[in-house]
mmCIF file of C-alpha atoms in Angstrom:
data_model
loop_
_atom_site.group_PDB
_atom_site.id
_atom_site.type_symbol
_atom_site.label_atom_id
_atom_site.label_comp_id
_atom_site.label_asym_id
_atom_site.label_seq_id
_atom_site.Cartn_x
_atom_site.Cartn_y
_atom_site.Cartn_z
ATOM 1 C CA MET A 1 5.786 32.076 199.842
ATOM 2 C CA LYS A 2 5.691 34.293 196.761
ATOM 3 C CA ASN A 3 2.417 36.135 196.192
ATOM 4 C CA VAL A 4 1.150 36.599 192.613
ATOM 5 C CA ASP A 5 -2.145 37.633 191.121
ATOM 6 C CA TYR A 6 -1.958 34.992 188.381
ATOM 7 C CA ILE A 7 -0.237 31.793 187.417
ATOM 8 C CA ILE A 8 -0.353 31.185 183.652
ATOM 9 C CA VAL A 9 0.140 27.600 182.520
ATOM 10 C CA GLY A 10 1.068 27.443 178.820
ATOM 11 C CA ASP A 11 3.206 29.476 176.441
ATOM 12 C CA GLY A 12 1.269 29.808 173.186
ATOM 13 C CA TYR A 13 -0.700 32.742 171.820
ATOM 14 C CA ALA A 14 -3.368 32.463 174.521
ATOM 15 C CA GLY A 15 -0.824 32.563 177.346
ATOM 16 C CA PHE A 16 1.274 35.410 175.972
ATOM 17 C CA PHE A 17 -1.595 37.651 174.915
ATOM 18 C CA PHE A 18 -3.190 37.192 178.336
ATOM 19 C CA ALA A 19 0.189 37.953 179.914
ATOM 20 C CA HIS A 20 0.141 41.218 177.976
ATOM 21 C CA GLN A 21 -3.206 42.122 179.547
ATOM 22 C CA LEU A 22 -1.645 41.523 182.966
ATOM 23 C CA ILE A 23 1.422 43.621 182.110
ATOM 24 C CA ARG A 24 -0.626 46.585 180.908
ATOM 25 C CA ASN A 25 -2.779 46.412 184.060
ATOM 26 C CA ASN A 26 0.185 46.056 186.459
ATOM 27 C CA LYS A 27 -0.806 42.605 187.700
ATOM 28 C CA THR A 28 1.782 40.236 189.138
ATOM 29 C CA PHE A 29 2.157 36.819 187.534
ATOM 30 C CA VAL A 30 4.409 33.955 186.556
ATOM 31 C CA MET A 31 4.200 31.779 183.457
ATOM 32 C CA PHE A 32 5.014 28.080 183.519
ATOM 33 C CA SER A 33 6.587 26.946 180.248
ATOM 34 C CA GLU A 34 7.851 23.486 179.403
ATOM 35 C CA LYS A 35 10.978 23.268 177.292
ATOM 36 C CA LYS A 36 9.210 22.301 174.078
ATOM 37 C CA LYS A 37 7.645 24.261 171.250
ATOM 38 C CA SER A 38 3.878 24.711 171.260
ATOM 39 C CA ALA A 39 1.733 24.620 168.123
ATOM 40 C CA SER A 40 1.657 28.431 168.298
ATOM 41 C CA GLN A 41 5.452 28.624 168.160
ATOM 42 C CA VAL A 42 5.638 26.654 164.889
ATOM 43 C CA SER A 43 2.617 28.341 163.302
ATOM 44 C CA ALA A 44 2.708 30.364 160.096
ATOM 45 C CA GLY A 45 1.679 33.605 161.772
ATOM 46 C CA ILE A 46 -0.880 34.482 159.105
ATOM 47 C CA ILE A 47 -3.165 37.404 159.966
ATOM 48 C CA ASN A 48 -6.108 37.031 157.628
ATOM 49 C CA PRO A 49 -9.653 38.433 157.896
ATOM 50 C CA VAL A 50 -10.991 36.297 155.014
ATOM 51 C CA VAL A 51 -11.824 32.618 154.578
ATOM 52 C CA LEU A 52 -10.028 32.186 151.267
ATOM 53 C CA LYS A 53 -11.760 29.017 150.147
ATOM 54 C CA LYS A 54 -15.207 30.593 149.933
ATOM 55 C CA PHE A 55 -14.317 34.305 150.081
ATOM 56 C CA THR A 56 -16.217 34.964 153.293
ATOM 57 C CA THR A 57 -15.243 36.638 156.535
ATOM 58 C CA PHE A 58 -15.849 35.577 160.131
ATOM 59 C CA TRP A 59 -17.236 36.772 163.439
ATOM 60 C CA LYS A 60 -15.763 40.093 164.614
ATOM 61 C CA ALA A 61 -13.039 40.047 161.945
ATOM 62 C CA GLN A 62 -12.567 43.820 161.725
ATOM 63 C CA GLU A 63 -12.637 44.223 165.503
ATOM 64 C CA GLN A 64 -10.048 41.499 165.888
ATOM 65 C CA ILE A 65 -7.739 42.959 163.237
ATOM 66 C CA ASP A 66 -7.918 46.432 164.799
ATOM 67 C CA PHE A 67 -7.380 45.110 168.304
ATOM 68 C CA LEU A 68 -4.374 43.016 167.244
ATOM 69 C CA LYS A 69 -2.615 45.934 165.578
ATOM 70 C CA ASN A 70 -3.091 48.101 168.654
ATOM 71 C CA THR A 71 -1.924 45.297 170.961
ATOM 72 C CA LEU A 72 1.250 44.711 168.959
ATOM 73 C CA LYS A 73 2.060 48.422 169.273
ATOM 74 C CA GLU A 74 1.649 48.131 173.043
ATOM 75 C CA ILE A 75 3.916 45.078 173.146
ATOM 76 C CA GLU A 76 6.520 46.962 171.121
ATOM 77 C CA ASN A 77 6.671 49.544 173.909
ATOM 78 C CA TYR A 78 8.291 47.092 176.315
ATOM 79 C CA THR A 79 10.068 44.615 174.017
ATOM 80 C CA GLY A 80 11.392 47.283 171.653
ATOM 81 C CA GLN A 81 10.431 45.205 168.623
ATOM 82 C CA ASN A 82 7.728 45.477 165.963
ATOM 83 C CA TYR A 83 6.488 41.960 165.172
ATOM 84 C CA LEU A 84 3.937 42.908 162.502
ATOM 85 C CA ILE A 85 5.065 42.123 158.933
ATOM 86 C CA ASP A 86 3.164 44.197 156.389
ATOM 87 C CA ALA A 87 3.033 41.554 153.670
ATOM 88 C CA PRO A 88 -0.497 41.194 152.265
ATOM 89 C CA ILE A 89 -1.965 37.899 151.119
ATOM 90 C CA HIS A 90 -2.462 37.395 147.388
ATOM 91 C CA ARG A 91 -4.912 34.631 146.573
ATOM 92 C CA ILE A 92 -4.180 32.973 143.221
ATOM 93 C CA PHE A 93 -7.413 32.311 141.341
ATOM 94 C CA HIS A 94 -8.031 28.828 139.967
ATOM 95 C CA ASP A 95 -10.312 30.022 137.164
ATOM 96 C CA GLU A 96 -12.533 32.831 135.907
ATOM 97 C CA ASN A 97 -15.392 31.718 138.155
ATOM 98 C CA GLU A 98 -13.303 32.511 141.223
ATOM 99 C CA GLN A 99 -12.492 35.922 139.798
ATOM 100 C CA SER A 100 -16.199 36.635 139.326
ATOM 101 C CA LEU A 101 -17.107 35.377 142.799
ATOM 102 C CA TRP A 102 -14.378 37.535 144.381
ATOM 103 C CA LEU A 103 -15.641 40.651 142.566
ATOM 104 C CA LYS A 104 -19.226 39.914 143.515
ATOM 105 C CA LYS A 105 -18.422 39.423 147.187
ATOM 106 C CA SER A 106 -16.091 42.429 147.318
ATOM 107 C CA GLY A 107 -19.214 44.588 147.275
ATOM 108 C CA ASN A 108 -20.668 42.977 150.392
ATOM 109 C CA ASP A 109 -20.658 45.195 153.478
ATOM 110 C CA ASP A 110 -18.685 42.700 155.547
ATOM 111 C CA LEU A 111 -16.025 42.188 152.846
ATOM 112 C CA LEU A 112 -15.808 45.684 151.388
ATOM 113 C CA ASN A 113 -12.667 46.540 153.390
ATOM 114 C CA PHE A 114 -10.955 43.202 152.777
ATOM 115 C CA LEU A 115 -11.307 42.092 149.137
ATOM 116 C CA ASP A 116 -9.385 44.365 146.763
ATOM 117 C CA LYS A 117 -11.228 44.841 143.474
ATOM 118 C CA ASN A 118 -8.024 45.260 141.461
ATOM 119 C CA PHE A 119 -6.381 42.011 140.391
ATOM 120 C CA ASP A 120 -2.612 41.527 140.114
ATOM 121 C CA ARG A 121 -0.309 39.419 137.987
ATOM 122 C CA LEU A 122 2.478 37.963 140.103
ATOM 123 C CA ASN A 123 6.018 37.367 138.947
ATOM 124 C CA VAL A 124 7.863 34.018 139.082
ATOM 125 C CA VAL A 125 4.782 31.944 139.986
ATOM 126 C CA LYS A 126 2.070 30.576 137.731
ATOM 127 C CA ASN A 127 -1.105 32.683 137.992
ATOM 128 C CA ASP A 128 -2.921 32.492 134.663
ATOM 129 C CA PHE A 129 -6.099 33.902 136.183
ATOM 130 C CA LEU A 130 -4.285 36.561 138.226
ATOM 131 C CA SER A 131 -4.560 37.031 141.994
ATOM 132 C CA GLY A 132 -6.655 39.009 144.450
ATOM 133 C CA LYS A 133 -5.159 40.968 147.350
ATOM 134 C CA VAL A 134 -6.616 40.686 150.844
ATOM 135 C CA ASN A 135 -6.513 44.168 152.321
ATOM 136 C CA GLN A 136 -5.531 44.434 156.007
ATOM 137 C CA SER A 137 -3.899 40.997 155.894
ATOM 138 C CA ALA A 138 -0.369 40.603 157.237
ATOM 139 C CA ARG A 139 1.922 38.206 159.086
ATOM 140 C CA LEU A 140 3.306 37.985 162.571
ATOM 141 C CA ASN A 141 7.037 37.479 162.985
ATOM 142 C CA VAL A 142 6.389 34.311 164.974
ATOM 143 C CA ASN A 143 9.968 33.550 165.957
ATOM 144 C CA GLY A 144 10.626 37.167 166.903
ATOM 145 C CA PHE A 145 7.373 37.419 168.868
ATOM 146 C CA PHE A 146 8.037 34.384 171.050
ATOM 147 C CA THR A 147 11.769 35.029 171.397
ATOM 148 C CA GLY A 148 11.142 38.629 172.425
ATOM 149 C CA LEU A 149 8.395 37.848 174.914
ATOM 150 C CA PHE A 150 10.189 34.869 176.429
ATOM 151 C CA ASP A 151 13.244 37.089 176.904
ATOM 152 C CA PHE A 152 11.178 39.895 178.449
ATOM 153 C CA LEU A 153 9.436 37.574 180.919
ATOM 154 C CA ASP A 154 12.689 35.809 181.761
ATOM 155 C CA LYS A 155 14.480 39.073 182.546
ATOM 156 C CA SER A 156 11.461 40.217 184.556
ATOM 157 C CA GLY A 157 11.547 37.075 186.707
ATOM 158 C CA LYS A 158 8.140 35.976 185.442
ATOM 159 C CA LEU A 159 9.148 32.879 183.459
ATOM 160 C CA ILE A 160 9.422 29.451 185.078
ATOM 161 C CA ARG A 161 10.848 26.794 182.749
ATOM 162 C CA GLU A 162 9.256 23.827 184.478
ATOM 163 C CA LYS A 163 6.440 21.386 183.930
ATOM 164 C CA PHE A 164 3.360 22.400 185.907
ATOM 165 C CA ILE A 165 2.305 19.723 188.422
ATOM 166 C CA TYR A 166 -1.481 19.680 188.826
ATOM 167 C CA SER A 167 -1.370 17.664 192.053
ATOM 168 C CA ASP A 168 0.613 20.458 193.747
ATOM 169 C CA ILE A 169 -2.343 22.858 193.570
ATOM 170 C CA ASP A 170 -4.193 23.499 196.812
ATOM 171 C CA VAL A 171 -7.306 25.160 195.445
ATOM 172 C CA GLU A 172 -8.846 25.916 198.837
ATOM 173 C CA ARG A 173 -5.747 27.685 200.139
ATOM 174 C CA SER A 174 -4.830 29.138 196.722
ATOM 175 C CA THR A 175 -1.293 27.811 196.850
ATOM 176 C CA TYR A 176 0.943 26.072 194.345
ATOM 177 C CA GLN A 177 4.319 24.865 195.641
ATOM 178 C CA ASP A 178 5.905 28.064 197.029
ATOM 179 C CA PHE A 179 3.360 30.432 195.396
ATOM 180 C CA THR A 180 0.137 31.897 196.667
ATOM 181 C CA PHE A 181 -2.154 33.013 193.865
ATOM 182 C CA LYS A 182 -5.468 34.669 193.190
ATOM 183 C CA ASN A 183 -6.117 32.862 189.903
ATOM 184 C CA ILE A 184 -4.618 30.186 187.683
ATOM 185 C CA LEU A 185 -5.184 30.341 183.934
ATOM 186 C CA PHE A 186 -4.643 27.189 181.876
ATOM 187 C CA CYS A 187 -3.659 27.933 178.247
ATOM 188 C CA GLU A 188 -2.304 24.524 177.322
ATOM 189 C CA GLY A 189 -3.646 23.800 173.852
ATOM 190 C CA MET A 190 -4.009 20.043 173.399
ATOM 191 C CA GLY A 191 -2.242 19.572 176.729
ATOM 192 C CA VAL A 192 -5.592 20.350 178.362
ATOM 193 C CA VAL A 193 -6.651 16.711 177.916
ATOM 194 C CA GLN A 194 -4.180 15.845 180.709
ATOM 195 C CA ASN A 195 -5.535 18.580 182.988
ATOM 196 C CA PRO A 196 -7.715 17.024 185.744
ATOM 197 C CA PHE A 197 -9.679 20.269 186.142
ATOM 198 C CA PHE A 198 -10.524 20.832 182.459
ATOM 199 C CA SER A 199 -10.032 17.445 180.778
ATOM 200 C CA ASP A 200 -13.668 17.522 179.599
ATOM 201 C CA VAL A 201 -13.130 20.657 177.525
ATOM 202 C CA PRO A 202 -14.115 19.483 174.003
ATOM 203 C CA VAL A 203 -11.044 20.395 171.968
ATOM 204 C CA ASN A 204 -9.994 18.213 169.068
ATOM 205 C CA PRO A 205 -6.475 17.968 167.616
ATOM 206 C CA ASN A 206 -5.952 19.120 164.063
ATOM 207 C CA LYS A 207 -2.486 18.166 162.883
ATOM 208 C CA GLY A 208 -0.784 20.631 160.583
ATOM 209 C CA HIS A 209 2.453 20.106 158.647
ATOM 210 C CA HIS A 210 4.560 22.758 156.973
ATOM 211 C CA ILE A 211 7.809 22.690 155.068
ATOM 212 C CA LYS A 212 10.620 25.177 154.622
ATOM 213 C CA VAL A 213 12.008 25.220 151.124
ATOM 214 C CA GLU A 214 14.841 26.790 149.218
ATOM 215 C CA LEU A 215 13.525 28.195 145.942
ATOM 216 C CA SER A 216 15.675 28.272 142.823
ATOM 217 C CA GLU A 217 13.866 31.439 141.641
ATOM 218 C CA LYS A 218 13.174 33.963 144.397
ATOM 219 C CA ILE A 219 9.841 35.761 144.618
ATOM 220 C CA THR A 220 10.583 39.465 144.540
ATOM 221 C CA GLU A 221 7.307 40.858 145.923
ATOM 222 C CA ASN A 222 6.932 41.324 149.679
ATOM 223 C CA ILE A 223 3.735 39.287 149.850
ATOM 224 C CA THR A 224 2.211 36.049 151.101
ATOM 225 C CA ILE A 225 0.980 33.855 148.267
ATOM 226 C CA LYS A 226 -2.028 31.604 148.810
ATOM 227 C CA LYS A 227 -3.412 28.889 146.601
ATOM 228 C CA LYS A 228 -3.928 25.625 148.458
ATOM 229 C CA HIS A 229 -1.531 26.727 151.197
ATOM 230 C CA PHE A 230 0.533 29.778 152.125
ATOM 231 C CA LEU A 231 3.994 30.608 150.755
ATOM 232 C CA PHE A 232 6.145 33.405 152.171
ATOM 233 C CA PRO A 233 9.820 34.164 152.846
ATOM 234 C CA VAL A 234 11.353 33.252 156.201
ATOM 235 C CA ASN A 235 14.724 34.808 155.373
ATOM 236 C CA ASP A 236 16.848 35.490 152.286
ATOM 237 C CA ARG A 237 17.182 31.778 151.616
ATOM 238 C CA LEU A 238 14.177 29.914 152.999
ATOM 239 C CA TYR A 239 10.423 30.065 152.368
ATOM 240 C CA PHE A 240 7.606 28.707 154.506
ATOM 241 C CA TYR A 241 4.914 26.624 152.778
ATOM 242 C CA GLY A 242 1.927 25.188 154.642
ATOM 243 C CA GLY A 243 0.008 24.162 156.482
ATOM 244 C CA THR A 244 -2.056 21.046 156.108
ATOM 245 C CA TYR A 245 -5.144 20.048 158.096
ATOM 246 C CA ASP A 246 -5.514 16.473 159.340
ATOM 247 C CA ARG A 247 -7.889 15.149 162.002
ATOM 248 C CA GLU A 248 -7.072 11.479 161.383
ATOM 249 C CA GLN A 249 -3.279 10.943 161.342
ATOM 250 C CA LEU A 250 -2.583 12.131 164.878
ATOM 251 C CA HIS A 251 0.658 10.298 165.646
ATOM 252 C CA HIS A 252 3.619 12.383 166.807
ATOM 253 C CA GLU A 253 5.694 11.756 163.719
ATOM 254 C CA ILE A 254 6.028 13.347 160.297
ATOM 255 C CA ASP A 255 3.332 12.099 157.941
ATOM 256 C CA GLU A 256 4.871 11.540 154.506
ATOM 257 C CA SER A 257 1.483 11.836 152.793
ATOM 258 C CA ALA A 258 1.173 15.378 154.212
ATOM 259 C CA VAL A 259 4.653 16.244 152.921
ATOM 260 C CA GLU A 260 3.707 14.896 149.496
ATOM 261 C CA GLN A 261 0.528 16.974 149.576
ATOM 262 C CA LEU A 262 2.607 20.087 150.255
ATOM 263 C CA LYS A 263 5.078 19.303 147.471
ATOM 264 C CA LYS A 264 2.263 18.867 144.944
ATOM 265 C CA GLY A 265 0.520 22.002 146.158
ATOM 266 C CA LEU A 266 3.644 24.090 145.722
ATOM 267 C CA MET A 267 4.411 22.653 142.292
ATOM 268 C CA GLU A 268 0.945 23.667 141.083
ATOM 269 C CA PHE A 269 1.950 27.325 141.004
ATOM 270 C CA TYR A 270 5.736 27.345 141.439
ATOM 271 C CA PRO A 271 7.119 25.920 138.158
ATOM 272 C CA HIS A 272 10.790 25.942 139.204
ATOM 273 C CA PRO A 273 12.998 23.543 141.176
ATOM 274 C CA PHE A 274 12.940 23.758 144.957
ATOM 275 C CA GLU A 275 14.514 21.814 147.807
ATOM 276 C CA ILE A 276 12.871 20.913 151.109
ATOM 277 C CA LYS A 277 15.151 21.946 153.969
ATOM 278 C CA ASP A 278 12.922 21.366 156.994
ATOM 279 C CA ILE A 279 9.633 19.656 157.910
ATOM 280 C CA ASN A 280 7.603 20.450 161.000
ATOM 281 C CA PHE A 281 4.150 19.886 162.443
ATOM 282 C CA GLY A 282 1.948 20.872 165.366
ATOM 283 C CA PHE A 283 -1.480 20.077 166.791
ATOM 284 C CA ARG A 284 -4.007 22.895 166.687
ATOM 285 C CA PRO A 285 -6.693 22.732 169.402
ATOM 286 C CA THR A 286 -9.972 23.111 167.504
ATOM 287 C CA VAL A 287 -13.608 23.225 168.607
ATOM 288 C CA LYS A 288 -16.633 21.914 166.738
ATOM 289 C CA ASP A 289 -18.386 25.306 166.680
ATOM 290 C CA ARG A 290 -15.134 27.078 165.688
ATOM 291 C CA ARG A 291 -15.215 29.380 168.706
ATOM 292 C CA PRO A 292 -12.573 29.637 171.443
ATOM 293 C CA ILE A 293 -13.320 28.237 174.891
ATOM 294 C CA ILE A 294 -12.801 30.636 177.789
ATOM 295 C CA GLY A 295 -14.243 30.690 181.263
ATOM 296 C CA ARG A 296 -14.226 29.732 184.928
ATOM 297 C CA HIS A 297 -14.273 26.270 186.416
ATOM 298 C CA PRO A 298 -17.805 25.495 187.677
ATOM 299 C CA GLU A 299 -16.606 24.548 191.165
ATOM 300 C CA HIS A 300 -13.131 26.032 191.631
ATOM 301 C CA HIS A 301 -13.737 29.708 190.942
ATOM 302 C CA ASN A 302 -10.085 30.707 190.889
ATOM 303 C CA LEU A 303 -9.269 28.336 188.011
ATOM 304 C CA TYR A 304 -9.800 29.439 184.392
ATOM 305 C CA VAL A 305 -9.290 28.037 180.912
ATOM 306 C CA PHE A 306 -8.369 29.727 177.607
ATOM 307 C CA ASN A 307 -8.257 27.246 174.754
ATOM 308 C CA GLY A 308 -9.570 26.193 171.345
ATOM 309 C CA LEU A 309 -7.992 29.008 169.334
ATOM 310 C CA GLY A 310 -7.720 26.845 166.212
ATOM 311 C CA ALA A 311 -6.192 28.100 162.978
ATOM 312 C CA ARG A 312 -6.834 31.757 163.923
ATOM 313 C CA GLY A 313 -4.744 31.559 167.066
ATOM 314 C CA ILE A 314 -3.247 35.034 166.741
ATOM 315 C CA LEU A 315 -6.514 36.902 166.255
ATOM 316 C CA ASN A 316 -8.514 34.773 168.708
ATOM 317 C CA GLY A 317 -5.765 34.774 171.316
ATOM 318 C CA CYS A 318 -5.280 38.515 171.173
ATOM 319 C CA TYR A 319 -8.919 39.626 171.085
ATOM 320 C CA PHE A 320 -10.363 37.229 173.650
ATOM 321 C CA SER A 321 -7.518 37.727 176.122
ATOM 322 C CA LYS A 322 -9.099 41.115 176.850
ATOM 323 C CA SER A 323 -12.570 39.549 177.169
ATOM 324 C CA LEU A 324 -11.268 37.018 179.661
ATOM 325 C CA TYR A 325 -9.359 39.638 181.653
ATOM 326 C CA ASP A 326 -12.466 41.841 181.869
ATOM 327 C CA PHE A 327 -14.528 38.854 182.965
ATOM 328 C CA ILE A 328 -12.136 37.948 185.782
ATOM 329 C CA GLU A 329 -11.239 41.432 187.000
ATOM 330 C CA ASN A 330 -14.299 43.504 186.170
ATOM 331 C CA ASN A 331 -17.089 40.898 186.145
ATOM 332 C CA ILE A 332 -17.996 41.781 182.550
ATOM 333 C CA PRO A 333 -19.903 38.803 181.094
ATOM 334 C CA LEU A 334 -18.262 36.718 178.384
ATOM 335 C CA HIS A 335 -19.771 36.398 174.931
ATOM 336 C CA GLU A 336 -22.092 33.398 175.001
ATOM 337 C CA GLU A 337 -20.428 32.122 171.827
ATOM 338 C CA VAL A 338 -17.068 31.620 173.589
ATOM 339 C CA ASP A 339 -18.132 30.987 177.186
ATOM 340 C CA LEU A 340 -17.124 27.647 178.674
ATOM 341 C CA LYS A 341 -20.688 27.385 179.972
ATOM 342 C CA ARG A 342 -21.929 26.379 176.507
ATOM 343 C CA PHE A 343 -20.478 22.964 177.302
ATOM 344 C CA ILE A 344 -21.232 20.757 180.287
ATOM 345 C CA ILE A 345 -18.023 20.437 182.276
ATOM 346 C CA LYS A 346 -17.809 18.028 185.186
ATOM 347 C CA SER A 347 -16.978 19.690 188.486
#
């Protein structure tokens, strides 16, 4: 039998940021990863402290931004790669009213460090009412992040490319196949609905499409442009544009109405020809109260869940991985707002 402190089930932001907590604290673990891309792995990677529809911020935004930047520096120490892309978001204003609202809210204490009071005129795209820059916003190099961490775990003997079989867990003896473990952490996104231990966790799928396009006129600034959706360069040729939000059309196929929505959204501010080169989608695990779900199973105290990261998967996954680690290892209570106990889970 192989002895490990943790088994991690799932390979999205929750799983990898928790794995980082284990690495920095010299804990032994393995991660089970199926050979398919999670919603995290096809995400945009936007790091944004502002809700850009209403120009508001959210719970612990500054703390989460600071913690993420420090964590990515720590990860760079063992992967050798910097995955933070310093490309701020520029929100294109629809009209003068949005300009005025932005300026008004930029004086609020909670937005003072995020909403830049100086407006910019962008090249190439249509922005008659200028754009506002979100300070401290950035992007994660999503492909680099997952490629680098998968490679690191694989070379370290911590990655198991197999489907996790729930029925092979012996909770009383703390064994799984040929492993003995102290704890198992389930970070499965929407896969949690198939988990017999946490199937009652109230996560809801939110389907998001994005497209990759080839632009006839390149955007010269190193920025992320936001109007209805986000536009940013993937490489010298392709740009990412997305993503949509859909709680109704939940089939596992491309939804042409979502693609049409993206095309129209891009044409609103990009007045030049473009060609769609790729279409993709994923299912974000969302929670009604817009808080992650982390905690311990009510009966099996060596089983834990980390889910419901939603559209802010990077910030939520990074920040609350530390909260969960401290809860398990140091008995530090979880925030009530994210604790699994706020829901009734069948034991």
